[in-house]
């Protein structure tokens, strides 16, 4: 089964950017007959949508880059190196990478995605006989729990007060839904734990007995130390500008300013752990752990290269979202058709499951939590309320659906692949097996939650 999945993906999965182009064509072809849209209307919807997610794209890029810069901090790298010495066998290495990546992704998707692959590379250096492609696939497989974690954009958006919440849901949500009813709900915690166990077991069992792919050590050689240690003589020769660039006081002042704001917002103003808050936390921690402004600038600049694929492809996926949400003369859009089909088939018990599957399908075309929110929030929360389904369960079902098919949607694997120096074809066959395994766990969990 594993060999079949690997061969299937290597033969048919194109470069991720080509995948985005093909999905654009598929969305356009479907929208014309199903929604009775003309080719001109489809083109206008696509072009009008290309720039609609710039603000959200900036947030996603900042989450990724700030998480990457934090993972590159010397203290974090030393911890990763020490942890990488723990496994004594290939199976143990695969299991440990999966668990570390999944837990880190649950805490913060950008941080976890990068830490997972950095950890996998370190283990590849220290563990003999481990399959490198499966190791990187295991690191990426932990990403499946990110949207059920504390950086999940949909649960955090639901927890953010303001008029935008009611507007986005067509009045279905007039008050914020706290994370205690989504991310921290006991049902969700159990689903996350079971999913981590499932992918850990699956990844471990997938390790080949023979024909192991051993990576060239030169490919994963450690980078040169980023933080240069200056001698006393060098410090004495610093210009005023260099003194400011290497000042720990400036780092502490700006980091403490961020921390003070977060304390006021979260503890005294009743603020929520929204996306902006998560970004600020990781910016502050990154600054503190890198020590000086110039060191953090270097780490941040290096981390931005991992976001290149996202920056290129996000406008195209925003264009696809424009097609899916575009309303023609018929008065309907493709996203509404898909969501309505889910609603018509639903009962109060099956509604979360079908919402999850609907989100999983849409995620192939729009791999963005913000995109799912724009498409499904106006429809799914109202329908869920009519069926008596808790809003928190509806939101978390959409979040799980958005995360699940990322296992076969190469968009979010781009930063990890850039660090690992592999192609999407190298890991997606293993991720296809993980998709099947985790699908059983998530579907079962949502049915139990709805009872």
XYZ file of C-alpha atoms in Angstrom:
451
model
C 0.000 0.000 0.000
C 2.802 2.394 0.905
C 4.723 1.680 -2.312
C 1.545 2.186 -4.341
C 0.865 5.575 -2.670
C 4.464 6.695 -3.171
C 4.469 5.686 -6.859
C 1.068 7.310 -7.407
C 2.203 10.637 -5.978
C 5.589 10.647 -7.695
C 3.929 10.023 -11.049
C 0.975 12.404 -10.831
C 1.724 15.181 -8.324
C 3.188 18.232 -10.120
C 5.163 21.161 -8.714
C 2.914 22.913 -6.130
C 2.628 26.061 -8.251
C 1.403 23.941 -11.190
C -1.066 22.343 -8.788
C -2.449 25.816 -7.985
C -2.800 26.613 -11.690
C -4.634 23.345 -12.357
C -6.995 23.965 -9.437
C -7.751 27.404 -10.898
C -8.843 25.763 -14.145
C -10.939 23.152 -12.303
C -12.727 25.821 -10.215
C -13.421 27.891 -13.333
C -14.762 24.914 -15.303
C -17.059 23.882 -12.426
C -18.355 27.389 -11.766
C -19.651 27.928 -15.297
C -22.154 25.058 -15.588
C -23.024 24.648 -11.894
C -23.486 28.349 -11.123
C -24.496 29.364 -14.659
C -21.647 31.869 -14.890
C -20.222 33.154 -18.157
C -16.479 32.945 -18.885
C -16.262 36.728 -18.490
C -17.886 36.543 -15.030
C -15.469 33.801 -13.960
C -12.473 35.847 -15.132
C -13.757 38.906 -13.269
C -14.309 36.889 -10.085
C -10.793 35.469 -10.335
C -9.132 38.832 -10.947
C -11.215 40.527 -8.280
C -10.220 37.911 -5.713
C -6.467 37.864 -6.303
C -5.740 40.699 -3.858
C -8.522 40.080 -1.323
C -6.390 38.130 1.154
C -3.329 40.382 1.354
C -3.876 41.286 5.023
C -4.393 37.658 5.984
C -1.438 36.620 3.818
C 0.733 39.080 5.754
C -0.419 37.539 9.034
C 0.318 34.034 7.750
C 3.762 35.094 6.547
C 4.532 36.706 9.913
C 3.431 33.621 11.819
C 5.653 31.459 9.639
C 8.697 33.744 9.632
C 8.543 34.665 13.329
C 8.177 30.975 14.181
C 11.104 30.101 11.915
C 13.294 32.815 13.441
C 12.454 31.543 16.921
C 13.383 27.986 15.896
C 16.782 29.320 14.715
C 17.631 30.843 18.102
C 20.792 29.266 19.592
C 19.015 28.110 22.763
C 16.269 26.435 20.748
C 18.805 24.822 18.387
C 20.800 23.457 21.367
C 17.607 21.965 22.748
C 16.839 20.380 19.395
C 20.338 18.881 19.144
C 20.092 17.413 22.652
C 16.655 15.961 21.942
C 17.880 14.469 18.646
C 20.345 12.276 20.563
C 17.505 10.416 22.292
C 16.337 7.887 19.647
C 18.507 4.807 19.244
C 16.756 3.275 16.214
C 15.113 4.445 12.965
C 11.659 3.586 14.318
C 12.323 5.585 17.472
C 13.547 8.509 15.374
C 10.381 8.516 13.251
C 8.149 8.330 16.328
C 9.955 11.127 18.148
C 9.934 13.459 15.129
C 6.193 12.903 14.671
C 5.341 13.654 18.298
C 7.618 16.703 18.576
C 6.315 18.162 15.320
C 2.658 17.577 16.207
C 2.954 19.104 19.680
C 4.872 22.091 18.309
C 2.294 22.584 15.515
C -0.505 22.483 18.079
C 1.253 25.274 19.971
C 1.963 27.342 16.846
C 1.689 26.124 13.275
C 4.541 28.237 11.890
C 6.887 27.371 14.723
C 5.951 23.691 14.645
C 6.265 23.353 10.892
C 9.822 24.679 10.970
C 10.938 23.097 14.251
C 9.679 19.740 13.026
C 11.780 19.734 9.868
C 14.840 21.249 11.613
C 14.543 18.513 14.238
C 14.170 15.883 11.512
C 17.368 17.086 9.809
C 19.243 16.960 13.100
C 18.034 13.415 13.741
C 19.081 12.414 10.211
C 22.611 13.553 11.086
C 22.730 11.520 14.297
C 20.650 8.383 13.611
C 21.988 5.771 11.218
C 19.681 3.885 8.868
C 16.673 6.220 9.054
C 14.731 6.910 5.850
C 15.104 10.637 5.203
C 11.991 11.049 3.062
C 9.789 9.383 5.656
C 11.492 11.424 8.365
C 10.528 14.703 6.660
C 7.038 13.354 5.896
C 6.670 12.528 9.590
C 7.688 16.057 10.514
C 5.088 17.462 8.116
C 2.360 15.028 9.206
C 2.232 16.726 12.612
C 0.816 19.759 10.808
C -2.564 17.982 10.672
C -3.382 19.146 14.230
C -2.465 22.816 13.775
C -5.967 24.212 13.239
C -7.184 22.446 16.363
C -4.353 24.150 18.276
C -3.827 27.518 19.899
C -2.755 29.239 16.673
C -5.801 28.011 14.742
C -7.100 31.002 12.787
C -10.806 30.066 12.741
C -11.161 29.343 16.494
C -9.165 32.498 17.276
C -11.319 34.550 14.901
C -14.427 33.166 16.605
C -12.987 34.249 19.956
C -12.292 37.805 18.776
C -15.060 40.284 19.734
C -16.296 42.948 17.340
C -18.829 43.697 14.665
C -16.786 41.768 12.093
C -17.811 38.491 13.745
C -21.517 39.119 13.241
C -20.959 40.417 9.719
C -18.867 37.403 8.683
C -21.494 34.957 9.963
C -24.563 36.869 8.730
C -25.607 37.498 12.322
C -25.357 33.866 13.440
C -22.615 34.772 15.949
C -23.225 38.008 17.818
C -20.963 37.142 20.755
C -17.453 35.637 20.702
C -17.078 31.884 21.162
C -14.349 31.324 23.790
C -11.530 28.902 23.067
C -12.787 26.766 25.960
C -15.576 25.695 23.579
C -13.286 25.026 20.615
C -9.532 24.519 21.030
C -9.590 23.668 24.749
C -12.829 21.694 24.736
C -12.139 18.194 26.183
C -13.539 16.549 23.023
C -11.051 18.442 20.876
C -8.147 17.691 23.207
C -8.935 13.966 23.013
C -9.167 14.141 19.198
C -5.779 15.857 19.034
C -4.167 13.240 21.291
C -5.676 10.318 19.357
C -4.586 11.868 16.052
C -1.017 12.253 17.295
C -0.988 8.622 18.448
C -2.420 7.477 15.100
C 0.148 9.257 12.924
C 2.977 8.201 15.241
C 2.031 4.532 14.895
C 1.402 4.826 11.129
C 4.670 6.631 10.422
C 6.657 4.148 12.500
C 5.120 1.171 10.703
C 5.843 2.743 7.307
C 9.613 2.697 7.789
C 11.025 0.383 5.094
C 12.956 -2.725 6.018
C 15.064 -2.366 2.872
C 15.642 0.199 0.123
C 16.027 2.886 2.787
C 16.557 6.390 1.394
C 19.706 7.629 3.133
C 20.372 11.318 2.588
C 23.727 12.669 1.464
C 25.329 14.210 4.604
C 26.450 17.211 2.548
C 22.800 17.990 1.779
C 21.910 18.432 5.436
C 25.172 19.873 6.722
C 24.576 22.333 9.550
C 24.714 26.002 8.661
C 27.524 28.188 9.883
C 26.921 29.746 13.313
C 24.701 32.792 12.933
C 25.831 34.669 16.043
C 29.383 35.974 15.795
C 31.214 36.408 19.105
C 33.088 39.707 19.168
C 36.367 40.148 20.999
C 36.972 43.060 23.381
C 39.138 44.746 20.761
C 36.368 44.474 18.181
C 33.830 45.928 20.591
C 36.068 48.899 21.346
C 36.242 49.681 17.627
C 32.448 49.684 17.205
C 30.801 52.760 15.754
C 27.730 54.199 17.528
C 25.562 52.466 14.927
C 27.178 49.101 15.633
C 26.684 49.574 19.364
C 22.955 50.071 18.817
C 22.760 47.083 16.465
C 24.386 44.830 19.093
C 22.671 46.324 22.127
C 20.904 43.824 24.353
C 19.229 46.733 26.131
C 17.329 47.718 22.994
C 16.214 44.108 22.543
C 14.981 43.883 26.136
C 13.180 47.224 25.958
C 11.194 46.422 22.806
C 10.495 42.837 23.912
C 9.295 43.989 27.334
C 7.096 46.571 25.619
C 5.433 43.756 23.666
C 5.053 41.627 26.788
C 3.565 44.543 28.735
C 1.016 45.140 25.988
C 0.077 41.462 25.936
C -0.357 41.378 29.719
C -2.630 44.429 29.617
C -4.619 43.050 26.690
C -5.069 39.500 27.969
C -5.282 40.003 31.725
C -6.798 43.446 32.202
C -8.765 44.161 29.013
C -10.276 40.735 28.511
C -8.554 40.246 25.158
C -8.344 36.889 23.402
C -5.499 34.806 22.045
C -6.062 35.932 18.469
C -3.683 35.658 15.543
C -2.045 39.025 16.201
C -1.409 38.053 19.819
C 0.279 34.803 18.804
C 2.532 36.660 16.355
C 3.539 39.189 19.005
C 4.363 36.429 21.497
C 6.738 34.785 19.048
C 8.279 38.083 18.011
C 9.027 38.889 21.658
C 10.436 35.422 22.392
C 12.533 35.500 19.216
C 14.052 38.856 20.116
C 14.864 37.741 23.655
C 16.422 34.438 22.609
C 18.523 35.950 19.799
C 19.820 38.581 22.194
C 20.561 41.554 19.934
C 18.566 43.382 17.243
C 21.073 42.606 14.486
C 21.082 38.884 15.279
C 17.293 38.805 15.112
C 17.311 40.745 11.845
C 19.657 38.154 10.328
C 17.513 35.246 11.586
C 14.322 36.904 10.386
C 15.793 37.624 6.957
C 16.965 34.043 6.575
C 13.552 32.722 7.635
C 11.741 34.738 4.956
C 13.136 32.514 2.207
C 10.884 29.714 3.461
C 7.861 31.911 2.786
C 8.696 32.434 -0.890
C 6.331 29.747 -2.110
C 3.513 31.085 0.048
C 4.018 34.634 -1.180
C 3.952 33.456 -4.796
C 0.969 31.142 -4.513
C -1.291 32.957 -2.060
C -2.651 35.430 -4.669
C -3.499 32.528 -6.964
C -5.375 30.703 -4.203
C -7.099 33.998 -3.383
C -8.116 34.095 -7.044
C -9.521 30.562 -6.745
C -11.443 31.741 -3.693
C -12.767 34.604 -5.806
C -14.125 32.058 -8.304
C -15.642 29.886 -5.577
C -17.288 32.844 -3.802
C -18.138 34.840 -6.952
C -21.867 35.296 -7.576
C -23.075 35.489 -11.153
C -26.424 36.362 -12.667
C -27.902 33.172 -11.182
C -27.385 34.549 -7.669
C -25.353 31.572 -6.380
C -21.670 30.747 -6.046
C -19.754 27.468 -6.120
C -18.945 27.622 -2.395
C -22.638 28.001 -1.579
C -23.529 25.026 -3.770
C -21.006 22.805 -1.969
C -22.053 24.019 1.485
C -25.782 23.713 0.687
C -25.257 20.131 -0.456
C -23.682 19.412 2.923
C -26.574 21.054 4.765
C -29.272 19.179 2.840
C -27.738 15.833 3.765
C -27.249 16.694 7.425
C -28.904 15.776 10.681
C -27.881 17.296 14.046
C -25.571 14.300 14.550
C -24.006 14.173 11.090
C -23.775 17.933 10.536
C -20.269 18.368 12.107
C -18.959 15.394 10.103
C -20.341 16.686 6.797
C -19.111 20.190 7.619
C -15.655 18.689 8.135
C -15.784 16.865 4.780
C -17.061 19.986 3.025
C -14.167 22.022 4.478
C -11.708 19.280 3.494
C -12.892 19.456 -0.115
C -12.759 23.246 -0.209
C -9.265 23.178 1.312
C -7.901 21.577 -1.844
C -8.896 24.752 -3.702
C -8.415 27.298 -0.902
C -5.708 26.112 1.564
C -6.321 29.010 3.927
C -8.178 29.280 7.204
C -9.171 32.811 6.268
C -10.497 31.553 2.950
C -12.605 28.917 4.680
C -13.929 31.531 7.066
C -14.968 33.769 4.173
C -16.681 30.926 2.301
C -18.296 28.881 5.058
C -18.909 31.238 7.979
C -21.907 33.015 6.369
C -23.620 29.680 5.687
C -22.506 26.977 8.099
C -23.049 28.768 11.412
C -26.620 29.748 10.514
C -27.420 26.229 9.352
C -25.782 24.741 12.432
C -27.846 26.995 14.696
C -31.035 25.905 12.911
C -30.108 22.261 13.546
C -29.221 22.966 17.178
C -25.486 22.298 16.701
C -23.173 24.199 19.027
C -21.272 27.006 17.277
C -17.984 25.857 18.775
C -18.432 22.385 17.268
C -19.282 23.849 13.854
C -16.178 26.039 13.939
C -13.851 23.255 15.040
C -15.260 20.937 12.344
C -14.365 23.533 9.703
C -10.918 23.915 11.285
C -10.219 20.158 11.239
C -11.360 19.947 7.604
C -9.035 22.785 6.654
C -6.083 21.023 8.308
C -6.815 17.444 7.240
C -6.349 17.687 3.470
C -3.165 19.705 3.930
C -1.623 16.240 4.091
C -2.119 15.952 0.319
C -2.203 19.681 -0.544
C 1.484 20.616 -1.009
C 0.949 24.333 -0.425
C 1.910 24.386 3.264
C 4.713 21.848 2.809
C 6.737 24.381 0.806
C 8.692 25.886 3.748
C 9.525 22.443 5.149
C 10.582 21.149 1.754
C 12.784 24.196 1.205
C 14.645 23.474 4.447
C 14.814 19.718 3.839
C 15.885 20.215 0.191
C 13.311 17.731 -1.081
C 10.378 17.873 -3.498
C 6.700 17.452 -2.671
C 6.745 14.129 -4.534
C 9.273 12.775 -2.028
C 6.930 12.952 0.981
C 3.313 13.111 -0.213
C 2.999 9.357 -0.751
C 3.561 8.771 2.959
C 1.244 11.663 3.796
C -1.509 10.023 1.746
C -1.416 7.043 4.133
C -1.559 9.462 7.085
C -4.582 11.128 5.462
C -6.505 7.850 5.530
C -5.508 7.007 9.103
C -6.272 10.445 10.551
C -9.521 10.662 8.606
C -10.884 7.693 10.539
C -9.923 9.260 13.869
C -11.301 12.723 13.100
C -14.584 11.497 11.614
C -15.163 9.242 14.616
C -14.301 12.042 17.030
C -16.731 14.503 15.448
C -19.575 11.944 15.484
C -18.986 11.244 19.179
C -18.810 14.972 19.969
C -22.158 15.549 18.227
C -23.994 12.873 20.222
